[in-house]
Coordinates of C-alpha atoms in Angstrom, one line a residue:
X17 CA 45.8 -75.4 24.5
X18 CA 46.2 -73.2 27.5
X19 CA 43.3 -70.9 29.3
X20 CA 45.2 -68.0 27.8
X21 CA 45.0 -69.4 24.6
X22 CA 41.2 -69.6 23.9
X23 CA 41.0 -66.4 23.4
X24 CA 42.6 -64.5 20.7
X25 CA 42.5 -60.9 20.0
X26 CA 42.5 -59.4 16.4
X27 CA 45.7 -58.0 15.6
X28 CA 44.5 -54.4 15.3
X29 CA 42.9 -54.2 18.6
X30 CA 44.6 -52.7 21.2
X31 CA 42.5 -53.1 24.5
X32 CA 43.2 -51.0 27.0
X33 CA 42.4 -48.1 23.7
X34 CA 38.7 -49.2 24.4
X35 CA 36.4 -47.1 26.2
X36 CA 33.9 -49.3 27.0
X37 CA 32.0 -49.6 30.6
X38 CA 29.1 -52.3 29.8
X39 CA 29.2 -55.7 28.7
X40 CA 26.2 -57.5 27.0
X41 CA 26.1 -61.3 26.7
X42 CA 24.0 -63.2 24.2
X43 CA 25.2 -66.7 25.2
X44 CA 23.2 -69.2 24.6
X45 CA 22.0 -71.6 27.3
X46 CA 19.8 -74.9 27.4
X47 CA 16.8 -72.9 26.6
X48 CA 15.9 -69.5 24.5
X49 CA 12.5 -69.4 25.2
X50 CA 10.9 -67.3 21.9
X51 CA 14.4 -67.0 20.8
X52 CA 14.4 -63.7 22.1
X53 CA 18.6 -64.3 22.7
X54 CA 18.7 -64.8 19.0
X55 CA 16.4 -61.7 18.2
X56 CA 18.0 -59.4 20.6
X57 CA 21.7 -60.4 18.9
X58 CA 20.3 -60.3 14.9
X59 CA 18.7 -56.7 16.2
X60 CA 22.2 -55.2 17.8
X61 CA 24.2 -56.3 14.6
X62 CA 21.7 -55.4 11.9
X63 CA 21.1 -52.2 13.5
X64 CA 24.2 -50.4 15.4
X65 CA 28.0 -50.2 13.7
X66 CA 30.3 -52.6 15.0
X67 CA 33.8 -54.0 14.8
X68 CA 34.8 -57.5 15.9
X69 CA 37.6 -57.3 18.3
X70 CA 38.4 -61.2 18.8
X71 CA 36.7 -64.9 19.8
X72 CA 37.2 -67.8 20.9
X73 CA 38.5 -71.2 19.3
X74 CA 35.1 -73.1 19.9
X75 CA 37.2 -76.4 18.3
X76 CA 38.1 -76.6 22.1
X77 CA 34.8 -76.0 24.1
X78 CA 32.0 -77.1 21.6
X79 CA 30.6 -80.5 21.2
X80 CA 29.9 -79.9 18.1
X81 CA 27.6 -83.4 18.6
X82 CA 25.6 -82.0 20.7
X83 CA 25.0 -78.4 18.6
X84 CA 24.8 -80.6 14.8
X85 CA 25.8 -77.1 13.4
X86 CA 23.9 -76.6 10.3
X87 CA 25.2 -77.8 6.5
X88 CA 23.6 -78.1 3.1
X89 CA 23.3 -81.1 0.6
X90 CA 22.9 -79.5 -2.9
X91 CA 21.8 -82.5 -5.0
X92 CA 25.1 -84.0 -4.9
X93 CA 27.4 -81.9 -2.8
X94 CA 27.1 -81.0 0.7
X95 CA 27.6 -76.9 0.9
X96 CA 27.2 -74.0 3.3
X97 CA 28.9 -74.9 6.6
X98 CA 29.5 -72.1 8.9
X99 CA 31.6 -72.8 12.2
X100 CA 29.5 -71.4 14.9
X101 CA 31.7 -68.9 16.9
X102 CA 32.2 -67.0 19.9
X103 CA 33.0 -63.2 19.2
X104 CA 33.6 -60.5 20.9
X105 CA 32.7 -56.8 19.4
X106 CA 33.0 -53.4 20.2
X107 CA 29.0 -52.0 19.4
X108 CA 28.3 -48.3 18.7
X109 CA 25.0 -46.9 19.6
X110 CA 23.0 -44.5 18.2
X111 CA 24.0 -41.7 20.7
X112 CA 28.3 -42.7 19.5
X113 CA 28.9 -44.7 22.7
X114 CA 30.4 -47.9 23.0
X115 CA 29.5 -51.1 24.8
X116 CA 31.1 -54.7 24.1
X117 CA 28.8 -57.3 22.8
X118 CA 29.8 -61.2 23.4
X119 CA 28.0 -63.6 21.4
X120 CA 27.9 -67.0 20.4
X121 CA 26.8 -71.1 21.5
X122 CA 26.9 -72.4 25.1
X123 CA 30.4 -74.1 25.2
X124 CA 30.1 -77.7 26.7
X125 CA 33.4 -78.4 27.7
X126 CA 36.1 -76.1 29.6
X127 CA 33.8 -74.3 31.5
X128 CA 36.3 -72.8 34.2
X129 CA 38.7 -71.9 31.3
X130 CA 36.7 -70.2 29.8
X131 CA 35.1 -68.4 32.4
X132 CA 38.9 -67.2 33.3
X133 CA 39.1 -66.1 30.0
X134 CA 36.5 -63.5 30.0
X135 CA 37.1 -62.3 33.1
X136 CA 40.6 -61.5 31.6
X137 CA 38.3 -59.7 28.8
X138 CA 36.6 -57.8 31.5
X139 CA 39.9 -56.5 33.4
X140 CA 41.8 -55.7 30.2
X141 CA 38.7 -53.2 29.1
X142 CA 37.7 -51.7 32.4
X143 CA 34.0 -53.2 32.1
X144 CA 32.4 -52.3 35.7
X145 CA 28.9 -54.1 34.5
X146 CA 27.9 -57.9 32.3
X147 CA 24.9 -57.9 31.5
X148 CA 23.5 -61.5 30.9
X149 CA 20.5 -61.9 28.9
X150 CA 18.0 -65.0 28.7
X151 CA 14.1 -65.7 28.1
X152 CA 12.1 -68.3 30.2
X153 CA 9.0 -70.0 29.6
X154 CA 6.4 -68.3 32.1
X155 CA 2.7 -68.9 32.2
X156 CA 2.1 -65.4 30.8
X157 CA -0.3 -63.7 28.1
X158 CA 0.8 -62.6 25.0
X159 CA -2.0 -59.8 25.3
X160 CA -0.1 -58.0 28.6
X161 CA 3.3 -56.4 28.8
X162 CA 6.3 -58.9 29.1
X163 CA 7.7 -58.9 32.0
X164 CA 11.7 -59.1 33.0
X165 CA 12.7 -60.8 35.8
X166 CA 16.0 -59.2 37.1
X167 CA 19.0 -61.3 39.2
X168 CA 22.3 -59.7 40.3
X169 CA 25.6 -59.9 41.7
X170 CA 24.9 -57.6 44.4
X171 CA 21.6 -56.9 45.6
X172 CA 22.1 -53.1 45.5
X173 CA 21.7 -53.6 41.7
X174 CA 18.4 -54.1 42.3
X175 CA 17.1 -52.4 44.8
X176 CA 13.1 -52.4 44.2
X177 CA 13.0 -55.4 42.2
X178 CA 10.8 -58.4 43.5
X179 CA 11.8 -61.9 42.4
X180 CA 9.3 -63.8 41.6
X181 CA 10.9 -67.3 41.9
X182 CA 11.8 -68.4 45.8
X183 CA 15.4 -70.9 46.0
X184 CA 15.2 -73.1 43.0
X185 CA 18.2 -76.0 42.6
X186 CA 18.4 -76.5 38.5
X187 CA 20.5 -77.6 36.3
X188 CA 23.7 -75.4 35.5
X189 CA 24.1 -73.2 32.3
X190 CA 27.6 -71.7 31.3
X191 CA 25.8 -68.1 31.7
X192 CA 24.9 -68.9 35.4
X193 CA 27.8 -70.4 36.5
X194 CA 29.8 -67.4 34.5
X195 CA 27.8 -64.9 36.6
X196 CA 28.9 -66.4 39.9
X197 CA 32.7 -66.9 38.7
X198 CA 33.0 -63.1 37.9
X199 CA 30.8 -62.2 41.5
X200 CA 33.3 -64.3 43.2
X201 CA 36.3 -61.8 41.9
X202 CA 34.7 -58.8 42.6
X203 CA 32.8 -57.9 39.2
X204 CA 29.4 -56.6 39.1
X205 CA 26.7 -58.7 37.1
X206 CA 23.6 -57.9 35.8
X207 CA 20.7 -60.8 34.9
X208 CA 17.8 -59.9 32.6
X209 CA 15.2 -63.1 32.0
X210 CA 12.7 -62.0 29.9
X211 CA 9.2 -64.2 30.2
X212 CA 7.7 -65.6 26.9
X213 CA 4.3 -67.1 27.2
X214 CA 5.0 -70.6 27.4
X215 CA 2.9 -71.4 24.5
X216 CA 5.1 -69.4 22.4
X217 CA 8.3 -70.6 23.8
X218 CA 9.2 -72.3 20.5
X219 CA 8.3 -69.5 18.0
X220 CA 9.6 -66.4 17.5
X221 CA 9.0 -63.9 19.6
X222 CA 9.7 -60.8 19.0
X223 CA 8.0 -58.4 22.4
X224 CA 10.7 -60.7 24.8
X225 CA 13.8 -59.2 23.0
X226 CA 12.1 -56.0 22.9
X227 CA 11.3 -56.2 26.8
X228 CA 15.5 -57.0 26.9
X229 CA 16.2 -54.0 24.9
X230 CA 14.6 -51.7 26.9
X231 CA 15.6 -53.6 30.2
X232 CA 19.2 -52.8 28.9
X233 CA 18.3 -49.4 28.1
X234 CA 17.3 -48.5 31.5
X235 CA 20.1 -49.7 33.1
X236 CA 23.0 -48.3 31.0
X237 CA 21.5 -45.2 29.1
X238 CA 22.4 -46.9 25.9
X239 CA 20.3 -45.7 23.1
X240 CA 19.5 -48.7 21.6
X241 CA 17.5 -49.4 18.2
X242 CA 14.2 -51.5 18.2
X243 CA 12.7 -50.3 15.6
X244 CA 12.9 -53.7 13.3
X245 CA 11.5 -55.7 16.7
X246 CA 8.5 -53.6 17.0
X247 CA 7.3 -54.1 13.1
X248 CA 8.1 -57.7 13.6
X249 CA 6.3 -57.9 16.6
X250 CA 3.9 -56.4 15.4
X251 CA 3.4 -58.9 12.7
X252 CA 3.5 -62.4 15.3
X253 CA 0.8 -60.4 17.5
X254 CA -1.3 -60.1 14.7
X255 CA -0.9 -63.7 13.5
X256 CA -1.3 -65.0 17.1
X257 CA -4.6 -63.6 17.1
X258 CA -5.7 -64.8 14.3
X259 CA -5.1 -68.5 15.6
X260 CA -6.7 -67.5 19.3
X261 CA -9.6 -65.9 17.4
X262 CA -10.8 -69.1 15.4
X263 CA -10.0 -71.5 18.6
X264 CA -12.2 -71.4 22.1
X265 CA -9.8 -73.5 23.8
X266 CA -7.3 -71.5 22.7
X267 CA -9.3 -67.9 24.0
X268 CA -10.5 -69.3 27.1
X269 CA -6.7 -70.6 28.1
X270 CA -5.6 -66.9 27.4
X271 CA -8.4 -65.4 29.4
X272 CA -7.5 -67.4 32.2
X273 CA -3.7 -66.2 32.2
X274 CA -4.5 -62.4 31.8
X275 CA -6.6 -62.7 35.0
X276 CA -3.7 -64.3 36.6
X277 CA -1.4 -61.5 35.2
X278 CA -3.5 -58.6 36.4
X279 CA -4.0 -60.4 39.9
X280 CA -0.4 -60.4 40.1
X281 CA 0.6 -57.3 39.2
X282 CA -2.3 -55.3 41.3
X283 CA -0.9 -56.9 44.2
X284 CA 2.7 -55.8 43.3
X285 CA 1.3 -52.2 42.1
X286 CA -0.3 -51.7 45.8
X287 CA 2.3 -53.0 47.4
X288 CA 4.5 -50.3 45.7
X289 CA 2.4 -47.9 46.7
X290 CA 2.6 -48.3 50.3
X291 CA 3.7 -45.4 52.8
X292 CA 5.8 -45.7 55.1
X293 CA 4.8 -43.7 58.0
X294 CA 7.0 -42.1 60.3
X295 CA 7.2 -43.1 64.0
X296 CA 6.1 -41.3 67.0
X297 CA 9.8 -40.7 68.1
X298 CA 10.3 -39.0 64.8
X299 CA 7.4 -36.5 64.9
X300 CA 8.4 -35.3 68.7
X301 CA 11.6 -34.7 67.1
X302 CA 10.5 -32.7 64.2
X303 CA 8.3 -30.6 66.5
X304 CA 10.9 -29.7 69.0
X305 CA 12.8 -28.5 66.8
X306 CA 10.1 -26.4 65.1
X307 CA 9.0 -25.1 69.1
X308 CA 13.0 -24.3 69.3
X309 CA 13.0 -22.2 66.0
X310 CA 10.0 -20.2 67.2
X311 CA 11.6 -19.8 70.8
X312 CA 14.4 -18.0 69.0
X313 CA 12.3 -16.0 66.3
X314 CA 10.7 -14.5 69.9
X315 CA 14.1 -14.0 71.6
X316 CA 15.6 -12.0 68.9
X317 CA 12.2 -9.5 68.3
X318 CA 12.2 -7.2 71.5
X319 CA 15.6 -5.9 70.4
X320 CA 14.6 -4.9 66.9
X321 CA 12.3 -2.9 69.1
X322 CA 14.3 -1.6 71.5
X323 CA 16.4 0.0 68.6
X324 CA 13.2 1.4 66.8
X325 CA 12.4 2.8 70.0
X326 CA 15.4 4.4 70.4
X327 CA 15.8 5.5 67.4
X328 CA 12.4 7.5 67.4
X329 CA 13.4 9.1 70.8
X330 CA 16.5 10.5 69.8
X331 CA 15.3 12.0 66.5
X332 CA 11.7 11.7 66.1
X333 CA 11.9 9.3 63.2
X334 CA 12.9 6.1 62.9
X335 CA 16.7 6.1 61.3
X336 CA 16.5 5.0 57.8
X337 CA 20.0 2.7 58.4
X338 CA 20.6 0.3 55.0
X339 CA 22.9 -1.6 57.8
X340 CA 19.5 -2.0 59.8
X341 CA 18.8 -4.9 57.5
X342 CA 21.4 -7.0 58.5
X343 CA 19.9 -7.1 61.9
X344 CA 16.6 -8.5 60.0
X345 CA 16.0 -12.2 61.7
X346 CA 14.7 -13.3 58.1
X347 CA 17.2 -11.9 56.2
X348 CA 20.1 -13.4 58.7
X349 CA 17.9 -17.2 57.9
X350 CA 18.2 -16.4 54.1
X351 CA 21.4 -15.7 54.3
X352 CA 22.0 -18.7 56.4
X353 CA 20.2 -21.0 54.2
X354 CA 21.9 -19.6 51.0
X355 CA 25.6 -19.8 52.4
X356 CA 24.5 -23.8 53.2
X357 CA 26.1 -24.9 49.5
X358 CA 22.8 -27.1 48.8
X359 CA 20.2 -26.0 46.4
X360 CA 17.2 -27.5 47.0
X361 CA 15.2 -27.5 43.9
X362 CA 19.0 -28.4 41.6
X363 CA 19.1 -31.5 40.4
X364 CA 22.9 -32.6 39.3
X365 CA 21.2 -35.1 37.0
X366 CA 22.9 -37.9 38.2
X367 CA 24.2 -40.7 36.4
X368 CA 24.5 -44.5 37.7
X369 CA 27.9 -46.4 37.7
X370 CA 27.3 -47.6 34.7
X371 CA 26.5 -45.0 32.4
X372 CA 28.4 -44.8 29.1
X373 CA 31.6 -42.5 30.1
X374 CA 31.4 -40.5 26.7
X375 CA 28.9 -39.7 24.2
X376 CA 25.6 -37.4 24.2
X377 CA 23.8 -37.5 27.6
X378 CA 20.6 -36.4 26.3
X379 CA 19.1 -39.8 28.1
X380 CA 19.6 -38.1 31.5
X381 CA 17.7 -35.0 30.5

C-alpha cells in the first residue's frame, strides 16, 4: 500500500470545506505517565460534538504484537475485539469553533509514511498550529499545581517559557520524530508535557490532563470543557490522601518534594520578576529630548505676548479672537498628538496566529 493510501477520508468529507486552524494530537508514545493522553482524549469526545472525518489503516503500521489489543473469553467464546484505530475528527467547542482532533496508538512500523500522510492532512485543511500532547514522570507533588513543560518548532512559540531539561539523547517516539518532520516543512508545532508525580505515573491521573486542557486553552482560545476532570480529580486527590495520611514514609517523601517544588518555582518567580533597567545612553537620550521640548515651549511664548501686547495698545483690551486659540502652543501639541492615528489607552484586543478564525470571541475580552 502506497503513503497516499494510509489514509482515507470519509466520503462525505470534503476538506478544503473545513475551517479549522488548530490541530490536537493524542498519540500515544512509549509512556502516558497518569494516562493523562487517555483522559485528555475520553474528556474531548465525551464532552464537545464531533464528527469523524477519516483514519488510518493501522493493519499497516501497528504491531499489533507489541500493543496485544484487548479481547474477551466468555466461558467458551472469545468476544469483544475492537481494532484500535487512528482517527481523525473535526471537534466543536463550547464557544461553536472547530479544531481537528487526531487520535489513536503509536504506529511501529512506517514511520516516514505516515508522517507524510498527516502533513498532507495539515495542508489540505489550512492547520497553521499541531499541538502534541504527552505526560512525563517528574519528581513532583501531588499537593502543588502540575506543571507543563512546553517544546516548540520555533522558539518564538514560546517566548517566556524556561525548559527545565538541558540536551537529553532518548529514545525516539512517532510524536517526536512527527514534530521535527512537519518543522522541517515549514509547519508550526506546539509540545505540551504535562508532569505527573512519578509515584502516580501508573494511575489515573486526572490534574495532568487538566493542566493539558488548560495549556491548550491558553494557547488557542478554545473553550474547552473540564468539568468531568475536575470531579474526578477531585475524587483521586481525596483517595491519595487517604493512603499518605496512614503512611509516614509515604508523608515525609511528599514533604520532601513540595520543598523541592517551592524552591524551584521561587527561584523561577524572582527571576520573572527582574527589571531590566535602562542604560545610561538611554536616559541622556530621553532627557535631551525633554531639554529640547522645553527649549521650544520658551521660543514660541514671547510672541503670544507680543500679540497680547499689541492687542491692548491698539484697543485697550485684549481682542477676544476665537482664531487666537490656534496660536495656543498646547492646543497646537493636542492637536498634534491627536492627528498621530495612535490611541494610547485602545487596546485592539489582539488575537495570536492561532486563534480560532470564527466563533464567539468572548475569550479575548
Amino acid at each position: 500500500m502506497s503513503d497516499e493510501q494510509l489514509f482515507r477520508w470519509r466520503p462525505e468529507v470534503d476538506p478544503d470545506e473545513l475551517d479549522v486552524s488548530t490541530l490536537v494530537m493524542t498519540l500515544g508514545a512509549f509512556i502516558d505517565a497518569g494516562h493523562a493522553q487517555h483522559l485528555l482524549r475520553q474528556s474531548l469526545l465525551g464532552e464537545l460534538a464531533h464528527r469523524e472525518l477519516g483514519g488510518f489503516t493501522l493493519d499497516e503500521i501497528l504491531d499489533h504484537r507489541d500493543s496485544r489489543p484487548p479481547i474477551v473469553f466468555d466461558e467458551n467464546h472469545f468476544e469483544g475485539y475492537q481494532a484500535p484505530e487512528i482517527t481523525l475528527y473535526e471537534m466543536t467547542d463550547e464557544l461553536e469553533q472547530h479544531f481537528l482532533l487526531l487520535d489513536g496508538p503509536e504506529p511501529a512500523l512506517r514511520w516516514e509514511g505516515l508522517a507524510e500522510s498527516i502533513e498532507k492532512i495539515v495542508k489540505a485543511t489550512d492547520v497553521r498550529l499541531s499541538i502534541v500532547t504527552q505526560a512525563i514522570p517528574m519528581a513532583a507533588p501531588h499537593t502543588r499545581p502540575v506543571q507543563v513543560t512546553k517544546w516548540a518548532s520555533r522558539p518564538e512559540l514560546i517566548l517566556g517559557e524556561e525548559s527545565p531539561f538541558g540536551r537529553i539523547q532518548m529514545p525516539a517516539s512517532f510524536p517526536a520524530m512527527l514534530s521535527q518532520r512537519l518543522a522541517e516543512h515549514g509547519h508550526d508545532v506546539l509540545g505540551l508535557a504535562a508532569h505527573v508525580p512519578h509515584y502516580l505515573a501508573d494511575l489515573d491521573y486526572p490534574d495532568a490532563a487538566r493542566a493539558l486542557v488548560e495549556a491548550i486553552r491558553k494557547t488557542t482560545g478554545l473553550a474547552l470543557p473540564s468539568h468531568a476532570l475536575a470531579m474526578a480529580a477531585g475524587v483521586v486527590r481525596a483517595q491519595i490522601t487517604s493512603q499518605v495520611d496512614n503512611s509516614e514514609e509515604l508523608s515525609a517523601m511528599i514533604h520532601n518534594l513540595e520543598e523541592q517544588y517551592d524552591s524551584q518555582n521561587g527561584r523561577q518567580e524572582i527571576e520573572s520578576k527582574h527589571v531590566v533597567l535602562p542604560s545610561a545612553d538611554d536616559i541622556g537620550a530621553e532627557a535631551e529630548a525633554f531639554l529640547r521640548s522645553m527649549d521650544d515651549d520658551q521660543k514660541a511664548a514671547p510672541d503670544d505676548d507680543q500679540d497680547e501686547d499689541s492687542g491692548d495698545r491698539t484697543t485697550g483690551t485684549a481682542d477676544p479672537d476665537p482664531a487666537s486659540d490656534q496660536a495656543d502652543p498646547g492646543s497646537a501639541k493636542r492637536s498634534s498628538d491627536d492627528s498621530s492615528g495612535e490611541d494610547p489607552g485602545h487596546d485592539e484586543g489582539e488575537t495570536g496566529p492561532y486563534r480560532p478564525r470564527h466563533g464567539d470571541d468572548s475569550w479575548n475580552s
